[in-house]
Short mmCIF file of C-alpha atoms in Angstrom, two decimals:
data_model
loop_
_atom_site.label_atom_id
_atom_site.label_comp_id
_atom_site.label_asym_id
_atom_site.label_seq_id
_atom_site.Cartn_x
_atom_site.Cartn_y
_atom_site.Cartn_z
CA MET A 988 26.76 240.35 223.04
CA PHE A 989 28.83 237.49 221.64
CA ALA A 990 31.61 237.98 224.07
CA ARG A 991 29.16 238.09 226.96
CA THR A 992 27.59 234.86 225.76
CA LEU A 993 30.86 233.06 225.39
CA GLU A 994 31.63 234.02 229.03
CA ILE A 995 28.43 232.64 230.21
CA LEU A 996 28.86 229.41 228.04
CA GLY A 997 32.16 228.88 229.59
CA ASP A 998 30.68 229.01 233.04
CA LEU A 999 27.93 226.61 232.04
CA ILE A 1000 30.24 224.13 230.47
CA ALA A 1001 32.19 224.11 233.82
CA PHE A 1002 29.08 222.66 235.59
CA PRO A 1003 29.47 218.87 234.96
CA THR A 1004 25.70 218.25 234.64
CA VAL A 1005 25.88 214.72 233.48
CA SER A 1006 22.32 213.21 234.02
CA THR A 1007 23.46 210.96 236.83
CA ASP A 1008 24.59 213.88 238.82
CA SER A 1009 22.98 217.02 240.37
CA ASN A 1010 22.24 220.16 238.40
CA LEU A 1011 21.59 222.38 241.27
CA GLU A 1012 24.58 224.51 241.01
CA MET A 1013 23.91 225.32 237.41
CA ILE A 1014 20.24 225.98 238.24
CA ALA A 1015 21.39 228.37 240.91
CA TYR A 1016 23.75 230.21 238.57
CA LEU A 1017 20.97 230.63 235.91
CA ALA A 1018 18.42 231.84 238.52
CA SER A 1019 20.83 234.55 239.87
CA HIS A 1020 21.45 235.91 236.42
CA LEU A 1021 17.69 235.93 235.51
CA GLU A 1022 16.84 237.50 238.84
CA ALA A 1023 19.58 240.16 238.20
CA ALA A 1024 17.60 240.93 235.05
CA GLY A 1025 14.50 241.50 236.91
CA ALA A 1026 12.77 238.12 236.19
CA LYS A 1027 10.48 236.34 238.66
CA VAL A 1028 12.19 232.89 239.20
CA ASP A 1029 10.86 229.71 240.65
CA VAL A 1030 12.97 226.57 241.17
CA PHE A 1031 11.29 223.25 241.60
CA LEU A 1032 13.28 220.38 243.20
CA ASP A 1033 12.56 216.79 242.28
CA GLU A 1034 11.74 214.19 244.79
CA THR A 1035 15.42 213.53 245.62
CA GLY A 1036 16.24 217.13 246.07
CA ARG A 1037 19.25 216.72 243.91
CA LYS A 1038 17.86 218.09 240.67
CA ALA A 1039 15.55 220.95 239.86
CA ASN A 1040 13.67 222.75 237.06
CA LEU A 1041 13.78 226.49 236.71
CA PHE A 1042 10.89 228.60 235.47
CA GLY A 1043 11.38 232.37 235.07
CA THR A 1044 9.29 235.25 233.72
CA LEU A 1045 10.10 238.70 232.53
CA GLY A 1046 7.10 241.03 232.06
CA PRO A 1047 3.52 240.80 233.39
CA GLU A 1048 2.29 237.65 234.92
CA VAL A 1049 -0.56 237.04 232.48
CA ASP A 1050 -1.62 234.37 230.13
CA GLY A 1051 0.21 233.94 226.81
CA GLY A 1052 3.68 235.02 225.90
CA ILE A 1053 6.72 233.15 224.52
CA LEU A 1054 8.64 230.39 226.31
CA LEU A 1055 12.29 229.72 225.61
CA SER A 1056 13.35 226.25 226.81
CA GLY A 1057 16.41 224.23 227.19
CA HIS A 1058 17.67 221.21 229.30
CA CYS A 1059 20.75 221.46 231.62
CA ASP A 1060 21.81 217.79 231.56
CA VAL A 1061 24.37 216.40 229.33
CA VAL A 1062 25.57 212.84 228.44
CA PRO A 1063 28.63 211.18 230.06
CA VAL A 1064 32.07 211.69 228.58
CA THR A 1065 33.24 208.26 230.03
CA ASP A 1066 35.52 206.30 227.67
CA GLN A 1067 35.38 209.10 225.08
CA PRO A 1068 38.78 210.22 223.63
CA TRP A 1069 38.47 213.92 224.16
CA ALA A 1070 41.32 216.17 222.89
CA THR A 1071 40.49 218.79 225.36
CA ASP A 1072 38.92 218.98 228.87
CA PRO A 1073 35.26 218.28 228.15
CA PHE A 1074 34.22 220.51 231.02
CA LYS A 1075 36.34 223.50 230.11
CA LEU A 1076 35.21 225.66 227.13
CA THR A 1077 37.93 225.60 224.39
CA VAL A 1078 37.85 227.94 221.41
CA HIS A 1079 39.74 227.01 218.36
CA ASP A 1080 39.24 227.79 214.62
CA GLY A 1081 35.80 229.06 215.00
CA ARG A 1082 34.53 226.19 217.12
CA LEU A 1083 33.58 226.18 220.71
CA TYR A 1084 34.50 222.85 222.20
CA GLY A 1085 33.03 221.33 225.52
CA ARG A 1086 30.44 218.90 226.60
CA GLY A 1087 27.02 220.55 226.03
CA THR A 1088 28.08 223.20 223.83
CA CYS A 1089 25.60 222.35 221.12
CA ASP A 1090 23.31 220.13 223.19
CA MET A 1091 22.35 222.49 224.52
CA LYS A 1092 24.07 225.00 226.70
CA GLY A 1093 24.94 227.20 223.72
CA PHE A 1094 21.25 228.19 223.45
CA ILE A 1095 20.89 228.54 227.17
CA ALA A 1096 23.91 230.82 227.38
CA ALA A 1097 22.44 232.85 224.65
CA THR A 1098 19.11 233.35 226.29
CA ILE A 1099 20.77 234.40 229.68
CA ALA A 1100 23.14 236.95 227.90
CA MET A 1101 20.04 238.42 226.23
CA ALA A 1102 18.00 238.49 229.43
CA PRO A 1103 18.79 242.14 230.29
CA VAL A 1104 17.95 243.24 226.75
CA PHE A 1105 14.52 241.25 227.01
CA ALA A 1106 13.84 242.91 230.35
CA ARG A 1107 14.18 246.44 228.78
CA LYS A 1108 11.97 245.74 225.93
CA VAL A 1109 9.33 243.33 227.18
CA ARG A 1110 5.82 245.00 227.39
CA ASP A 1111 2.26 243.60 227.83
CA ARG A 1112 3.03 239.97 227.23
CA PRO A 1113 5.47 237.81 229.14
CA LEU A 1114 8.73 236.12 228.14
CA HIS A 1115 9.26 232.90 229.98
CA PHE A 1116 12.44 230.82 230.63
CA ALA A 1117 12.25 227.09 231.25
CA PHE A 1118 15.48 225.03 232.10
CA THR A 1119 14.96 221.40 232.90
CA TYR A 1120 16.73 218.33 234.17
CA ASP A 1121 16.93 214.82 232.86
CA GLU A 1122 16.03 215.29 229.23
CA GLU A 1123 18.67 212.86 228.16
CA THR A 1124 17.23 210.09 230.21
CA GLY A 1125 13.47 210.48 229.27
CA CYS A 1126 12.60 214.16 229.36
CA ILE A 1127 11.75 213.50 233.05
CA GLY A 1128 12.27 217.08 234.19
CA ALA A 1129 10.01 218.62 231.35
CA GLY A 1130 7.23 216.21 232.25
CA HIS A 1131 7.28 217.37 235.91
CA LEU A 1132 7.48 221.09 234.71
CA ALA A 1133 4.42 220.71 232.53
CA GLU A 1134 2.50 219.32 235.52
CA THR A 1135 3.66 222.20 237.64
CA LEU A 1136 2.54 224.79 234.93
CA ILE A 1137 -0.84 223.19 234.74
CA GLU A 1138 -1.25 223.23 238.67
CA ARG A 1139 -0.29 226.88 238.64
CA GLY A 1140 -2.41 227.91 235.78
CA ILE A 1141 0.59 229.29 233.84
CA ARG A 1142 -0.24 229.15 230.13
CA PRO A 1143 2.36 230.48 227.56
CA ASN A 1144 1.01 230.12 224.10
CA VAL A 1145 4.35 229.73 222.14
CA ALA A 1146 7.39 227.64 222.96
CA ILE A 1147 10.85 227.63 221.21
CA ILE A 1148 12.94 224.58 222.17
CA GLY A 1149 16.61 225.43 221.56
CA GLU A 1150 17.96 222.04 220.65
CA PRO A 1151 20.61 221.98 217.83
CA THR A 1152 18.87 222.29 214.44
CA GLU A 1153 21.48 224.55 212.74
CA MET A 1154 18.94 227.34 213.23
CA ARG A 1155 16.45 225.70 211.05
CA ILE A 1156 12.77 225.47 212.09
CA VAL A 1157 11.83 222.01 213.10
CA GLU A 1158 7.87 221.47 213.47
CA GLY A 1159 7.74 217.69 214.05
CA HIS A 1160 9.45 214.61 215.37
CA LYS A 1161 8.25 211.15 216.43
CA GLY A 1162 7.71 210.26 220.08
CA CYS A 1163 9.91 207.72 221.83
CA TYR A 1164 8.21 205.22 224.13
CA GLU A 1165 10.52 202.69 225.90
CA TYR A 1166 9.42 199.56 227.79
CA THR A 1167 10.72 196.46 229.63
CA THR A 1168 8.25 193.61 229.79
CA HIS A 1169 8.93 191.01 232.58
CA PHE A 1170 7.57 187.36 232.31
CA HIS A 1171 7.33 185.34 235.62
CA GLY A 1172 6.50 181.69 235.07
CA LEU A 1173 7.32 178.41 236.90
CA GLU A 1174 10.61 176.57 236.68
CA GLY A 1175 10.91 172.77 236.32
CA HIS A 1176 12.71 169.96 234.53
CA GLY A 1177 12.92 170.28 230.74
CA SER A 1178 11.77 166.77 230.33
CA ASP A 1179 8.32 167.55 231.37
CA PRO A 1180 7.45 170.95 230.04
CA ASP A 1181 3.64 170.82 230.87
CA ARG A 1182 4.41 170.84 234.72
CA GLY A 1183 6.09 174.32 234.40
CA VAL A 1184 5.32 177.72 232.78
CA ASN A 1185 8.13 178.58 230.32
CA ALA A 1186 8.60 182.34 230.61
CA VAL A 1187 10.75 182.31 227.42
CA GLU A 1188 8.06 180.68 225.31
CA TYR A 1189 5.52 183.19 226.34
CA ALA A 1190 7.99 186.03 225.85
CA VAL A 1191 8.44 184.75 222.27
CA ARG A 1192 4.77 184.74 221.69
CA TYR A 1193 4.64 188.44 222.97
CA VAL A 1194 7.42 189.29 220.62
CA THR A 1195 5.45 187.69 217.76
CA GLN A 1196 2.54 189.80 218.68
CA LEU A 1197 4.81 192.97 218.70
CA LEU A 1198 5.94 192.07 215.04
CA GLU A 1199 2.35 191.70 213.99
CA LEU A 1200 1.48 195.10 215.30
CA LYS A 1201 4.63 196.44 213.80
CA ASN A 1202 3.40 195.34 210.29
CA ALA A 1203 -0.19 196.64 211.24
CA LEU A 1204 1.07 200.13 212.00
CA ARG A 1205 2.21 200.57 208.40
CA SER A 1206 -1.33 200.76 207.26
CA LYS A 1207 -2.00 203.47 210.00
CA ALA A 1208 0.38 205.87 208.43
CA PRO A 1209 -1.21 209.48 208.37
CA ALA A 1210 -2.07 210.66 204.86
CA ASN A 1211 0.94 212.69 203.44
CA SER A 1212 3.14 211.87 206.49
CA ARG A 1213 6.51 213.52 206.02
CA PHE A 1214 8.19 211.20 208.47
CA GLU A 1215 10.70 208.76 207.42
CA PRO A 1216 9.40 206.00 207.62
CA PRO A 1217 6.00 207.58 207.59
CA TRP A 1218 4.48 205.18 210.12
CA THR A 1219 4.97 204.35 213.78
CA THR A 1220 7.82 201.84 214.27
CA ILE A 1221 8.42 199.18 216.86
CA ASN A 1222 11.82 197.83 217.75
CA VAL A 1223 12.73 194.80 219.94
CA GLY A 1224 16.07 195.80 221.41
CA ALA A 1225 16.87 192.93 223.77
CA PHE A 1226 15.66 189.51 224.89
CA ASN A 1227 16.84 187.84 228.04
CA GLY A 1228 15.71 184.66 229.72
CA GLY A 1229 16.41 181.09 230.91
CA GLN A 1230 19.43 179.51 232.29
CA VAL A 1231 20.42 176.25 230.62
CA HIS A 1232 19.23 173.72 228.03
CA ASN A 1233 17.25 171.41 230.30
CA VAL A 1234 15.44 173.85 232.76
CA ILE A 1235 12.00 175.38 232.04
CA ALA A 1236 12.80 179.05 232.19
CA PRO A 1237 10.95 180.88 235.04
CA LYS A 1238 11.72 184.28 233.99
CA ALA A 1239 12.29 186.32 230.76
CA GLN A 1240 12.62 189.98 229.87
CA ILE A 1241 12.13 192.02 226.70
CA ASP A 1242 13.32 195.48 226.09
CA TRP A 1243 11.32 197.19 223.28
CA GLU A 1244 10.31 200.56 221.97
CA MET A 1245 7.92 202.31 219.69
CA ARG A 1246 8.32 205.66 217.93
CA PRO A 1247 4.79 206.91 217.42
CA VAL A 1248 3.92 209.47 214.68
CA GLN A 1249 0.60 210.12 216.38
CA ALA A 1250 -0.75 209.50 219.85
CA SER A 1251 -3.45 207.18 218.67
CA ASP A 1252 -0.91 204.70 217.54
CA ALA A 1253 0.63 204.43 220.87
CA ALA A 1254 -2.84 203.77 222.42
CA PHE A 1255 -3.57 201.17 219.78
CA VAL A 1256 -0.26 199.25 220.56
CA LYS A 1257 -0.82 199.32 224.35
CA GLN A 1258 -4.42 198.32 224.17
CA SER A 1259 -3.69 195.57 221.78
CA LEU A 1260 -0.87 194.15 223.90
CA GLN A 1261 -2.84 194.35 227.19
CA GLN A 1262 -5.79 192.55 225.54
CA TYR A 1263 -3.51 189.79 224.16
CA CYS A 1264 -2.05 189.24 227.59
CA ASP A 1265 -5.40 189.33 229.50
CA ASP A 1266 -7.27 187.21 227.03
CA VAL A 1267 -4.64 184.76 225.84
CA LEU A 1268 -1.23 184.49 227.51
CA LEU A 1269 -2.15 184.98 231.12
CA PRO A 1270 -5.05 182.54 231.16
CA GLU A 1271 -2.92 179.84 229.78
CA MET A 1272 0.04 180.54 232.21
CA ARG A 1273 -2.29 180.68 235.21
CA ARG A 1274 -3.98 177.36 234.47
CA VAL A 1275 -0.65 175.80 235.47
CA PHE A 1276 0.70 178.37 237.98
CA PRO A 1277 -1.83 180.86 239.33
CA GLN A 1278 0.94 183.29 240.40
CA ALA A 1279 2.28 183.65 236.84
CA LYS A 1280 2.62 187.36 235.83
CA ILE A 1281 3.31 189.54 232.89
CA GLU A 1282 4.39 193.12 233.93
CA THR A 1283 5.55 196.06 231.65
CA GLN A 1284 7.71 198.63 233.12
CA THR A 1285 7.59 202.11 231.37
CA MET A 1286 11.15 203.25 231.06
CA GLY A 1287 10.03 206.52 229.37
CA GLU A 1288 7.34 207.99 227.30
CA VAL A 1289 8.36 210.95 225.34
CA ASP A 1290 5.63 212.54 223.37
CA GLY A 1291 6.35 213.34 219.83
CA LEU A 1292 5.90 216.87 218.23
CA GLU A 1293 3.11 216.63 215.75
CA PRO A 1294 3.19 218.98 212.80
CA ALA A 1295 0.16 221.35 212.84
CA ASP A 1296 -1.18 223.43 209.97
CA ASP A 1297 -1.81 226.41 212.33
CA ASN A 1298 1.39 226.97 214.41
CA ALA A 1299 2.09 230.37 215.72
CA ALA A 1300 5.55 229.37 216.91
CA ARG A 1301 6.43 228.44 213.44
CA GLN A 1302 5.27 231.74 212.04
CA ILE A 1303 7.09 233.79 214.69
CA VAL A 1304 10.36 232.00 214.30
CA ALA A 1305 10.07 232.24 210.51
CA GLU A 1306 9.69 235.97 210.77
CA LEU A 1307 12.72 236.07 213.15
CA THR A 1308 14.99 233.93 211.00
CA GLY A 1309 13.78 234.45 207.61
CA ALA A 1310 13.15 230.83 207.00
CA ASN A 1311 10.52 229.84 204.42
CA GLY A 1312 9.89 226.25 205.47
CA ALA A 1313 10.05 223.83 208.36
CA ASP A 1314 11.61 220.37 208.63
CA LEU A 1315 11.07 217.04 210.66
CA VAL A 1316 13.83 215.32 212.51
CA PRO A 1317 14.39 211.71 213.69
CA PHE A 1318 15.69 212.71 217.22
CA GLY A 1319 13.51 213.43 220.06
CA THR A 1320 13.06 216.57 222.28
CA GLU A 1321 11.01 218.00 225.00
CA ALA A 1322 8.86 219.81 222.48
CA GLY A 1323 5.89 217.39 222.45
CA ILE A 1324 5.41 217.67 226.15
CA PHE A 1325 4.85 221.38 225.87
CA GLN A 1326 2.58 220.94 222.80
CA LYS A 1327 0.43 218.51 224.75
CA ILE A 1328 -0.48 221.16 227.44
CA GLY A 1329 -1.56 223.48 224.71
CA MET A 1330 1.44 225.46 223.35
CA ASP A 1331 2.34 226.09 219.72
CA VAL A 1332 5.92 224.72 219.49
CA VAL A 1333 8.89 224.55 217.22
CA VAL A 1334 12.44 223.36 217.74
CA CYS A 1335 15.16 225.88 216.72
CA GLY A 1336 18.61 226.19 218.02
CA PRO A 1337 22.33 226.55 217.18
CA GLY A 1338 24.56 223.76 216.36
CA SER A 1339 24.18 220.48 214.50
CA ILE A 1340 22.94 217.18 216.17
CA ALA A 1341 25.79 215.52 214.33
CA GLN A 1342 28.16 216.96 216.96
CA ALA A 1343 26.05 216.01 219.92
CA HIS A 1344 26.90 213.21 222.39
CA LYS A 1345 30.35 212.72 220.72
CA ALA A 1346 33.95 213.24 221.91
CA ASP A 1347 35.02 216.77 221.03
CA GLU A 1348 31.46 218.10 220.87
CA TYR A 1349 31.46 221.57 219.50
CA LEU A 1350 29.29 224.47 218.48
CA SER A 1351 30.35 226.72 215.60
CA SER A 1352 30.88 230.36 216.47
CA ASP A 1353 28.74 231.46 213.50
CA GLN A 1354 25.79 229.34 214.69
CA LEU A 1355 25.93 231.01 218.02
CA VAL A 1356 25.93 234.40 216.19
CA LYS A 1357 22.86 233.35 214.24
CA CYS A 1358 21.07 232.35 217.43
CA LEU A 1359 21.86 235.70 219.06
CA GLU A 1360 20.50 237.51 215.97
CA MET A 1361 17.26 235.69 216.30
CA LEU A 1362 16.98 236.48 219.99
CA ASP A 1363 17.76 240.16 219.21
CA LYS A 1364 14.93 240.23 216.74
CA LEU A 1365 12.72 238.54 219.33
CA ALA A 1366 13.61 241.39 221.72
CA ASP A 1367 12.50 243.96 219.17
CA ARG A 1368 9.23 241.93 218.68
CA LEU A 1369 8.52 242.11 222.35
CA GLU A 1370 8.92 245.83 222.35
CA LYS A 1371 6.64 246.43 219.38
CA LYS A 1372 3.94 243.67 219.86
CA GLY A 1373 4.22 242.38 223.44
#
């Protein structure tokens, strides 16, 4: 099975599915292999028609079952000093080199190689496959797939997200919410500031409010939180505005993010900021310039994976791998999106995040073997328990 997986992985690496480009050829390849194994496969195009999600099912079309999920897109290789062709699998000293080997085409290749085995052993409960687009740019594809599953009444009860965790069970990570806030004021001569609306000044006050919320969130950390730090964080990443010393700045822009440990924190921050703008900043701005605006653009809201006391996915993967514990990680995944629509979810896949996104990305052969061992035991579980 390892040789077959390696062959499939080589094919997948050859698809240059950088997030800016189409993933349709890779989706067609995956669909053909799953259909050959007997799966019912649906492909869902995005609004551009250049990208797609795939959802496939082996076994009966009933509620429940296990979902194996991975994303097709990879990060760019531009300006990275690769020693080998990033879109050609290179095997050397027990390492499998290529863009996406660990993040996360290795896991996808293993699931596709195992599909005929799953097909022979699946019984009264389905096994699902979900392969998405644009995870690296905000988990956009997974969000659209979740909407599709809800619309169609498809309800898997367990999901395994195969991001690189060195085959450790990960049961939690923070969310990642990214925003750009735009301030539109009124320009004028710097010698008479009251006749204009200085967008930079109001942006500074907005940042001050963000920093106050940042401190307030420390006291909202859940009891016994295992995250590091244990509270929701806020970061101001960029501030741009104004032109020269003596002109009242008509425009300003702030790029900022928060990493929620719980959904209620995100709601608290957004509601507090909206109230501050509506009650304080905008009335002051519009007294001078009625057309003044503050607009926040959502760049991406990726739900976190919240640890749960009762998690069937954690129990199943622990039985498959022999692990006696579960970890939290600082990086984000699509897991929270599936948790939000009612699934028990863990992240567990081959490779190390330390190799992801870098030049000469690689997946250790022994990690791929461990992944195949887990999936082989999953096949046995399907045969025995459905």
